[in-house]
Amino acid sequence: ICRIDVNHRQKDMDKKVVIIPTYNEKENIEAIIRKVFSLEGGYHILIIDDGSPDGTASIVKGLQAEFPEQLFMIERSGKLGLGTAYLTGFRWSLEHGYDYTFEMDADFSHNPDDLPRLYEACKECGGVAIGSRYCDGISVVNWPMGRIIMSYFASKYVRGVLGMDIHDCTAGFKCYSRQALDAIDFDDVRMKGYG
């Protein structure tokens, strides 16, 4: 029993931040934020909003009053791309001393309930864990069938061409340890968009 308590305290000591890039997510943003904060484990959230004209940032600002120590936002002017949003978030995470950094979409295409499993997998491997939609068939929600089929076969193609043992090459649900992020030279990343 003592050992379990120590492990539980150790988990709570790890600083974890979930990066959620947004553009026109007013329909989902409050629900995804509240869902992540309802989970055990002390997750923080960093929203990176690319000037959403639908008022996404205003909703987040309202929630920051309720969650001042857990919810953070970087507002950028215009659509600067998903890749640059994550690079911005990774730098912010390192500057603020987080041990584990997650990528997640705002549209519930990733199940927030899987964050603890992704965290445990990353902690076990010590580097990067990928939350695949395709390990056990296809497990995607909130997507039209055409998008699911395109994503599935694109991932299969990339996996085959590059010889990677990764089932979901286009996954946007990942967890990075601090050591993994420290090893990346962000200034050397050339791809700034989705790729």
PDB file of N, CA and C in Angstrom, residues 62-142:
ATOM      1  N   GLY A  62     -12.884  33.705 -21.031  1.00  0.00           N
ATOM      2  CA  GLY A  62     -13.889  33.575 -19.982  1.00  0.00           C
ATOM      3  C   GLY A  62     -13.594  32.409 -19.058  1.00  0.00           C
ATOM      4  N   LEU A  63     -13.123  31.304 -19.617  1.00  0.00           N
ATOM      5  CA  LEU A  63     -12.798  30.128 -18.810  1.00  0.00           C
ATOM      6  C   LEU A  63     -11.513  30.315 -18.014  1.00  0.00           C
ATOM      7  N   GLN A  64     -10.617  31.181 -18.484  1.00  0.00           N
ATOM      8  CA  GLN A  64      -9.376  31.438 -17.741  1.00  0.00           C
ATOM      9  C   GLN A  64      -9.665  32.041 -16.368  1.00  0.00           C
ATOM     10  N   ALA A  65     -10.743  32.784 -16.252  1.00  0.00           N
ATOM     11  CA  ALA A  65     -11.122  33.334 -14.947  1.00  0.00           C
ATOM     12  C   ALA A  65     -11.497  32.213 -13.981  1.00  0.00           C
ATOM     13  N   GLU A  66     -12.064  31.146 -14.504  1.00  0.00           N
ATOM     14  CA  GLU A  66     -12.459  29.994 -13.690  1.00  0.00           C
ATOM     15  C   GLU A  66     -11.274  29.070 -13.402  1.00  0.00           C
ATOM     16  N   PHE A  67     -10.332  28.977 -14.335  1.00  0.00           N
ATOM     17  CA  PHE A  67      -9.177  28.080 -14.208  1.00  0.00           C
ATOM     18  C   PHE A  67      -7.866  28.857 -14.392  1.00  0.00           C
ATOM     19  N   PRO A  68      -7.592  29.838 -13.526  1.00  0.00           N
ATOM     20  CA  PRO A  68      -6.435  30.722 -13.754  1.00  0.00           C
ATOM     21  C   PRO A  68      -5.072  30.040 -13.658  1.00  0.00           C
ATOM     22  N   GLU A  69      -4.979  28.957 -12.922  1.00  0.00           N
ATOM     23  CA  GLU A  69      -3.688  28.276 -12.744  1.00  0.00           C
ATOM     24  C   GLU A  69      -3.512  27.095 -13.690  1.00  0.00           C
ATOM     25  N   GLN A  70      -4.533  26.780 -14.492  1.00  0.00           N
ATOM     26  CA  GLN A  70      -4.483  25.593 -15.348  1.00  0.00           C
ATOM     27  C   GLN A  70      -4.639  25.893 -16.831  1.00  0.00           C
ATOM     28  N   LEU A  71      -5.293  26.996 -17.171  1.00  0.00           N
ATOM     29  CA  LEU A  71      -5.643  27.281 -18.564  1.00  0.00           C
ATOM     30  C   LEU A  71      -4.869  28.492 -19.066  1.00  0.00           C
ATOM     31  N   PHE A  72      -4.139  28.272 -20.153  1.00  0.00           N
ATOM     32  CA  PHE A  72      -3.303  29.324 -20.732  1.00  0.00           C
ATOM     33  C   PHE A  72      -3.623  29.436 -22.215  1.00  0.00           C
ATOM     34  N   MET A  73      -3.335  30.613 -22.784  1.00  0.00           N
ATOM     35  CA  MET A  73      -3.621  30.799 -24.201  1.00  0.00           C
ATOM     36  C   MET A  73      -2.573  31.710 -24.835  1.00  0.00           C
ATOM     37  N   ILE A  74      -2.197  31.337 -26.036  1.00  0.00           N
ATOM     38  CA  ILE A  74      -1.378  32.194 -26.894  1.00  0.00           C
ATOM     39  C   ILE A  74      -2.250  32.526 -28.091  1.00  0.00           C
ATOM     40  N   GLU A  75      -2.463  33.824 -28.314  1.00  0.00           N
ATOM     41  CA  GLU A  75      -3.245  34.266 -29.462  1.00  0.00           C
ATOM     42  C   GLU A  75      -2.288  34.714 -30.560  1.00  0.00           C
ATOM     43  N   ARG A  76      -2.518  34.178 -31.751  1.00  0.00           N
ATOM     44  CA  ARG A  76      -1.699  34.545 -32.899  1.00  0.00           C
ATOM     45  C   ARG A  76      -2.604  35.199 -33.937  1.00  0.00           C
ATOM     46  N   SER A  77      -2.040  36.083 -34.727  1.00  0.00           N
ATOM     47  CA  SER A  77      -2.864  36.787 -35.712  1.00  0.00           C
ATOM     48  C   SER A  77      -2.862  36.011 -37.029  1.00  0.00           C
ATOM     49  N   GLY A  78      -4.010  35.536 -37.417  1.00  0.00           N
ATOM     50  CA  GLY A  78      -4.140  34.814 -38.676  1.00  0.00           C
ATOM     51  C   GLY A  78      -3.778  33.349 -38.564  1.00  0.00           C
ATOM     52  N   LYS A  79      -4.095  32.612 -39.629  1.00  0.00           N
ATOM     53  CA  LYS A  79      -3.807  31.175 -39.684  1.00  0.00           C
ATOM     54  C   LYS A  79      -2.338  30.990 -40.023  1.00  0.00           C
ATOM     55  N   LEU A  80      -1.549  30.641 -39.016  1.00  0.00           N
ATOM     56  CA  LEU A  80      -0.109  30.477 -39.198  1.00  0.00           C
ATOM     57  C   LEU A  80       0.292  29.015 -39.348  1.00  0.00           C
ATOM     58  N   GLY A  81      -0.662  28.118 -39.265  1.00  0.00           N
ATOM     59  CA  GLY A  81      -0.382  26.710 -39.517  1.00  0.00           C
ATOM     60  C   GLY A  81      -0.276  25.862 -38.265  1.00  0.00           C
ATOM     61  N   LEU A  82      -0.695  24.622 -38.411  1.00  0.00           N
ATOM     62  CA  LEU A  82      -0.683  23.672 -37.301  1.00  0.00           C
ATOM     63  C   LEU A  82       0.737  23.391 -36.817  1.00  0.00           C
ATOM     64  N   GLY A  83       1.660  23.227 -37.757  1.00  0.00           N
ATOM     65  CA  GLY A  83       3.046  22.934 -37.383  1.00  0.00           C
ATOM     66  C   GLY A  83       3.655  24.027 -36.525  1.00  0.00           C
ATOM     67  N   THR A  84       3.454  25.282 -36.922  1.00  0.00           N
ATOM     68  CA  THR A  84       4.022  26.382 -36.135  1.00  0.00           C
ATOM     69  C   THR A  84       3.313  26.522 -34.794  1.00  0.00           C
ATOM     70  N   ALA A  85       2.027  26.142 -34.746  1.00  0.00           N
ATOM     71  CA  ALA A  85       1.308  26.178 -33.470  1.00  0.00           C
ATOM     72  C   ALA A  85       1.948  25.215 -32.483  1.00  0.00           C
ATOM     73  N   TYR A  86       2.251  23.993 -32.942  1.00  0.00           N
ATOM     74  CA  TYR A  86       2.876  23.026 -32.047  1.00  0.00           C
ATOM     75  C   TYR A  86       4.290  23.438 -31.665  1.00  0.00           C
ATOM     76  N   LEU A  87       5.052  23.975 -32.601  1.00  0.00           N
ATOM     77  CA  LEU A  87       6.403  24.442 -32.258  1.00  0.00           C
ATOM     78  C   LEU A  87       6.342  25.537 -31.199  1.00  0.00           C
ATOM     79  N   THR A  88       5.396  26.452 -31.347  1.00  0.00           N
ATOM     80  CA  THR A  88       5.194  27.513 -30.345  1.00  0.00           C
ATOM     81  C   THR A  88       4.846  26.902 -28.994  1.00  0.00           C
ATOM     82  N   GLY A  89       3.946  25.927 -29.011  1.00  0.00           N
ATOM     83  CA  GLY A  89       3.540  25.267 -27.776  1.00  0.00           C
ATOM     84  C   GLY A  89       4.664  24.477 -27.123  1.00  0.00           C
ATOM     85  N   PHE A  90       5.480  23.804 -27.934  1.00  0.00           N
ATOM     86  CA  PHE A  90       6.610  23.041 -27.383  1.00  0.00           C
ATOM     87  C   PHE A  90       7.600  23.970 -26.688  1.00  0.00           C
ATOM     88  N   ARG A  91       7.900  25.084 -27.327  1.00  0.00           N
ATOM     89  CA  ARG A  91       8.824  26.050 -26.705  1.00  0.00           C
ATOM     90  C   ARG A  91       8.246  26.557 -25.379  1.00  0.00           C
ATOM     91  N   TRP A  92       6.960  26.893 -25.388  1.00  0.00           N
ATOM     92  CA  TRP A  92       6.289  27.393 -24.185  1.00  0.00           C
ATOM     93  C   TRP A  92       6.335  26.344 -23.084  1.00  0.00           C
ATOM     94  N   SER A  93       6.065  25.101 -23.436  1.00  0.00           N
ATOM     95  CA  SER A  93       6.075  24.011 -22.462  1.00  0.00           C
ATOM     96  C   SER A  93       7.446  23.869 -21.810  1.00  0.00           C
ATOM     97  N   LEU A  94       8.492  23.889 -22.606  1.00  0.00           N
ATOM     98  CA  LEU A  94       9.852  23.775 -22.069  1.00  0.00           C
ATOM     99  C   LEU A  94      10.186  24.969 -21.174  1.00  0.00           C
ATOM    100  N   GLU A  95       9.830  26.169 -21.624  1.00  0.00           N
ATOM    101  CA  GLU A  95      10.107  27.381 -20.832  1.00  0.00           C
ATOM    102  C   GLU A  95       9.392  27.352 -19.487  1.00  0.00           C
ATOM    103  N   HIS A  96       8.232  26.696 -19.432  1.00  0.00           N
ATOM    104  CA  HIS A  96       7.438  26.665 -18.198  1.00  0.00           C
ATOM    105  C   HIS A  96       7.641  25.387 -17.393  1.00  0.00           C
ATOM    106  N   GLY A  97       8.621  24.581 -17.756  1.00  0.00           N
ATOM    107  CA  GLY A  97       9.034  23.459 -16.924  1.00  0.00           C
ATOM    108  C   GLY A  97       8.124  22.249 -16.902  1.00  0.00           C
ATOM    109  N   TYR A  98       7.391  21.984 -17.977  1.00  0.00           N
ATOM    110  CA  TYR A  98       6.511  20.817 -18.003  1.00  0.00           C
ATOM    111  C   TYR A  98       7.320  19.554 -18.266  1.00  0.00           C
ATOM    112  N   ASP A  99       6.932  18.459 -17.614  1.00  0.00           N
ATOM    113  CA  ASP A  99       7.589  17.167 -17.782  1.00  0.00           C
ATOM    114  C   ASP A  99       7.042  16.400 -18.975  1.00  0.00           C
ATOM    115  N   TYR A 100       5.736  16.573 -19.248  1.00  0.00           N
ATOM    116  CA  TYR A 100       5.077  15.875 -20.344  1.00  0.00           C
ATOM    117  C   TYR A 100       4.186  16.850 -21.098  1.00  0.00           C
ATOM    118  N   THR A 101       4.270  16.781 -22.421  1.00  0.00           N
ATOM    119  CA  THR A 101       3.524  17.692 -23.290  1.00  0.00           C
ATOM    120  C   THR A 101       2.712  16.859 -24.277  1.00  0.00           C
ATOM    121  N   PHE A 102       1.428  17.172 -24.372  1.00  0.00           N
ATOM    122  CA  PHE A 102       0.507  16.442 -25.234  1.00  0.00           C
ATOM    123  C   PHE A 102       0.075  17.301 -26.413  1.00  0.00           C
ATOM    124  N   GLU A 103      -0.218  16.650 -27.532  1.00  0.00           N
ATOM    125  CA  GLU A 103      -0.898  17.261 -28.669  1.00  0.00           C
ATOM    126  C   GLU A 103      -2.302  16.676 -28.706  1.00  0.00           C
ATOM    127  N   MET A 104      -3.290  17.538 -28.918  1.00  0.00           N
ATOM    128  CA  MET A 104      -4.657  17.031 -29.023  1.00  0.00           C
ATOM    129  C   MET A 104      -5.516  18.028 -29.787  1.00  0.00           C
ATOM    130  N   ASP A 105      -6.443  17.529 -30.609  1.00  0.00           N
ATOM    131  CA  ASP A 105      -7.371  18.387 -31.337  1.00  0.00           C
ATOM    132  C   ASP A 105      -8.521  18.802 -30.429  1.00  0.00           C
ATOM    133  N   ALA A 106      -9.183  19.879 -30.802  1.00  0.00           N
ATOM    134  CA  ALA A 106     -10.296  20.400 -30.008  1.00  0.00           C
ATOM    135  C   ALA A 106     -11.630  19.762 -30.358  1.00  0.00           C
ATOM    136  N   ASP A 107     -11.697  19.013 -31.461  1.00  0.00           N
ATOM    137  CA  ASP A 107     -12.985  18.560 -31.984  1.00  0.00           C
ATOM    138  C   ASP A 107     -13.432  17.189 -31.470  1.00  0.00           C
ATOM    139  N   PHE A 108     -12.792  16.685 -30.414  1.00  0.00           N
ATOM    140  CA  PHE A 108     -13.122  15.383 -29.822  1.00  0.00           C
ATOM    141  C   PHE A 108     -12.829  14.223 -30.771  1.00  0.00           C
ATOM    142  N   SER A 109     -12.000  14.452 -31.801  1.00  0.00           N
ATOM    143  CA  SER A 109     -11.582  13.317 -32.633  1.00  0.00           C
ATOM    144  C   SER A 109     -10.612  12.433 -31.848  1.00  0.00           C
ATOM    145  N   HIS A 110     -10.081  12.965 -30.763  1.00  0.00           N
ATOM    146  CA  HIS A 110      -9.300  12.179 -29.811  1.00  0.00           C
ATOM    147  C   HIS A 110     -10.087  12.153 -28.512  1.00  0.00           C
ATOM    148  N   ASN A 111     -10.148  11.004 -27.894  1.00  0.00           N
ATOM    149  CA  ASN A 111     -10.908  10.859 -26.659  1.00  0.00           C
ATOM    150  C   ASN A 111     -10.062  11.347 -25.481  1.00  0.00           C
ATOM    151  N   PRO A 112     -10.460  12.437 -24.828  1.00  0.00           N
ATOM    152  CA  PRO A 112      -9.683  12.941 -23.693  1.00  0.00           C
ATOM    153  C   PRO A 112      -9.497  11.903 -22.583  1.00  0.00           C
ATOM    154  N   ASP A 113     -10.417  10.939 -22.473  1.00  0.00           N
ATOM    155  CA  ASP A 113     -10.277   9.886 -21.462  1.00  0.00           C
ATOM    156  C   ASP A 113      -9.014   9.053 -21.679  1.00  0.00           C
ATOM    157  N   ASP A 114      -8.440   9.118 -22.880  1.00  0.00           N
ATOM    158  CA  ASP A 114      -7.220   8.368 -23.181  1.00  0.00           C
ATOM    159  C   ASP A 114      -5.950   9.109 -22.778  1.00  0.00           C
ATOM    160  N   LEU A 115      -6.056  10.341 -22.313  1.00  0.00           N
ATOM    161  CA  LEU A 115      -4.862  11.087 -21.894  1.00  0.00           C
ATOM    162  C   LEU A 115      -4.054  10.342 -20.823  1.00  0.00           C
ATOM    163  N   PRO A 116      -4.674   9.794 -19.774  1.00  0.00           N
ATOM    164  CA  PRO A 116      -3.877   9.058 -18.783  1.00  0.00           C
ATOM    165  C   PRO A 116      -3.152   7.846 -19.376  1.00  0.00           C
ATOM    166  N   ARG A 117      -3.785   7.129 -20.304  1.00  0.00           N
ATOM    167  CA  ARG A 117      -3.132   5.988 -20.955  1.00  0.00           C
ATOM    168  C   ARG A 117      -1.948   6.444 -21.801  1.00  0.00           C
ATOM    169  N   LEU A 118      -2.121   7.553 -22.496  1.00  0.00           N
ATOM    170  CA  LEU A 118      -1.042   8.093 -23.323  1.00  0.00           C
ATOM    171  C   LEU A 118       0.122   8.547 -22.447  1.00  0.00           C
ATOM    172  N   TYR A 119      -0.204   9.169 -21.328  1.00  0.00           N
ATOM    173  CA  TYR A 119       0.810   9.598 -20.360  1.00  0.00           C
ATOM    174  C   TYR A 119       1.596   8.394 -19.826  1.00  0.00           C
ATOM    175  N   GLU A 120       0.888   7.343 -19.427  1.00  0.00           N
ATOM    176  CA  GLU A 120       1.550   6.147 -18.894  1.00  0.00           C
ATOM    177  C   GLU A 120       2.447   5.503 -19.952  1.00  0.00           C
ATOM    178  N   ALA A 121       1.980   5.460 -21.201  1.00  0.00           N
ATOM    179  CA  ALA A 121       2.782   4.877 -22.282  1.00  0.00           C
ATOM    180  C   ALA A 121       4.049   5.694 -22.512  1.00  0.00           C
ATOM    181  N   CYS A 122       3.935   7.007 -22.483  1.00  0.00           N
ATOM    182  CA  CYS A 122       5.097   7.869 -22.685  1.00  0.00           C
ATOM    183  C   CYS A 122       6.064   7.740 -21.524  1.00  0.00           C
ATOM    184  N   LYS A 123       5.527   7.671 -20.325  1.00  0.00           N
ATOM    185  CA  LYS A 123       6.369   7.538 -19.139  1.00  0.00           C
ATOM    186  C   LYS A 123       7.139   6.219 -19.178  1.00  0.00           C
ATOM    187  N   GLU A 124       6.471   5.168 -19.660  1.00  0.00           N
ATOM    188  CA  GLU A 124       7.095   3.852 -19.736  1.00  0.00           C
ATOM    189  C   GLU A 124       8.214   3.807 -20.780  1.00  0.00           C
ATOM    190  N   CYS A 125       7.980   4.443 -21.938  1.00  0.00           N
ATOM    191  CA  CYS A 125       8.990   4.377 -23.001  1.00  0.00           C
ATOM    192  C   CYS A 125      10.030   5.487 -22.866  1.00  0.00           C
ATOM    193  N   GLY A 126       9.699   6.556 -22.144  1.00  0.00           N
ATOM    194  CA  GLY A 126      10.662   7.623 -21.897  1.00  0.00           C
ATOM    195  C   GLY A 126      10.859   8.598 -23.033  1.00  0.00           C
ATOM    196  N   GLY A 127      10.029   8.538 -24.072  1.00  0.00           N
ATOM    197  CA  GLY A 127      10.238   9.431 -25.197  1.00  0.00           C
ATOM    198  C   GLY A 127       8.968  10.027 -25.736  1.00  0.00           C
ATOM    199  N   VAL A 128       8.353   9.321 -26.690  1.00  0.00           N
ATOM    200  CA  VAL A 128       7.141   9.802 -27.344  1.00  0.00           C
ATOM    201  C   VAL A 128       6.148   8.653 -27.419  1.00  0.00           C
ATOM    202  N   ALA A 129       4.893   8.935 -27.137  1.00  0.00           N
ATOM    203  CA  ALA A 129       3.819   7.952 -27.302  1.00  0.00           C
ATOM    204  C   ALA A 129       2.795   8.536 -28.267  1.00  0.00           C
ATOM    205  N   ILE A 130       2.308   7.689 -29.178  1.00  0.00           N
ATOM    206  CA  ILE A 130       1.340   8.110 -30.189  1.00  0.00           C
ATOM    207  C   ILE A 130       0.024   7.415 -29.928  1.00  0.00           C
ATOM    208  N   GLY A 131      -1.027   8.190 -29.815  1.00  0.00           N
ATOM    209  CA  GLY A 131      -2.371   7.643 -29.660  1.00  0.00           C
ATOM    210  C   GLY A 131      -2.947   7.354 -31.036  1.00  0.00           C
ATOM    211  N   SER A 132      -2.858   6.105 -31.469  1.00  0.00           N
ATOM    212  CA  SER A 132      -3.268   5.722 -32.816  1.00  0.00           C
ATOM    213  C   SER A 132      -4.762   5.475 -32.914  1.00  0.00           C
ATOM    214  N   ARG A 133      -5.318   5.881 -34.047  1.00  0.00           N
ATOM    215  CA  ARG A 133      -6.722   5.610 -34.349  1.00  0.00           C
ATOM    216  C   ARG A 133      -6.880   4.275 -35.054  1.00  0.00           C
ATOM    217  N   TYR A 134      -5.750   3.615 -35.398  1.00  0.00           N
ATOM    218  CA  TYR A 134      -5.819   2.468 -36.286  1.00  0.00           C
ATOM    219  C   TYR A 134      -5.153   1.198 -35.758  1.00  0.00           C
ATOM    220  N   CYS A 135      -4.793   1.121 -34.497  1.00  0.00           N
ATOM    221  CA  CYS A 135      -4.162  -0.099 -33.966  1.00  0.00           C
ATOM    222  C   CYS A 135      -5.120  -1.285 -33.999  1.00  0.00           C
ATOM    223  N   ASP A 136      -6.314  -1.078 -33.541  1.00  0.00           N
ATOM    224  CA  ASP A 136      -7.314  -2.145 -33.473  1.00  0.00           C
ATOM    225  C   ASP A 136      -8.470  -1.806 -34.406  1.00  0.00           C
ATOM    226  N   GLY A 137      -8.185  -1.786 -35.706  1.00  0.00           N
ATOM    227  CA  GLY A 137      -9.201  -1.368 -36.663  1.00  0.00           C
ATOM    228  C   GLY A 137      -9.205   0.140 -36.755  1.00  0.00           C
ATOM    229  N   ILE A 138     -10.385   0.728 -36.854  1.00  0.00           N
ATOM    230  CA  ILE A 138     -10.509   2.185 -36.974  1.00  0.00           C
ATOM    231  C   ILE A 138     -11.368   2.678 -35.818  1.00  0.00           C
ATOM    232  N   SER A 139     -10.817   3.612 -35.050  1.00  0.00           N
ATOM    233  CA  SER A 139     -11.581   4.176 -33.930  1.00  0.00           C
ATOM    234  C   SER A 139     -11.525   5.696 -34.010  1.00  0.00           C
ATOM    235  N   VAL A 140     -12.357   6.246 -34.875  1.00  0.00           N
ATOM    236  CA  VAL A 140     -12.422   7.692 -35.080  1.00  0.00           C
ATOM    237  C   VAL A 140     -13.864   8.122 -34.897  1.00  0.00           C
ATOM    238  N   VAL A 141     -14.053   9.243 -34.201  1.00  0.00           N
ATOM    239  CA  VAL A 141     -15.400   9.792 -34.049  1.00  0.00           C
ATOM    240  C   VAL A 141     -15.418  11.207 -34.620  1.00  0.00           C
ATOM    241  N   ASN A 142     -16.602  11.680 -34.955  1.00  0.00           N
ATOM    242  CA  ASN A 142     -16.823  13.045 -35.433  1.00  0.00           C
ATOM    243  C   ASN A 142     -16.176  13.344 -36.782  1.00  0.00           C
TER     244      ASN A 142
END
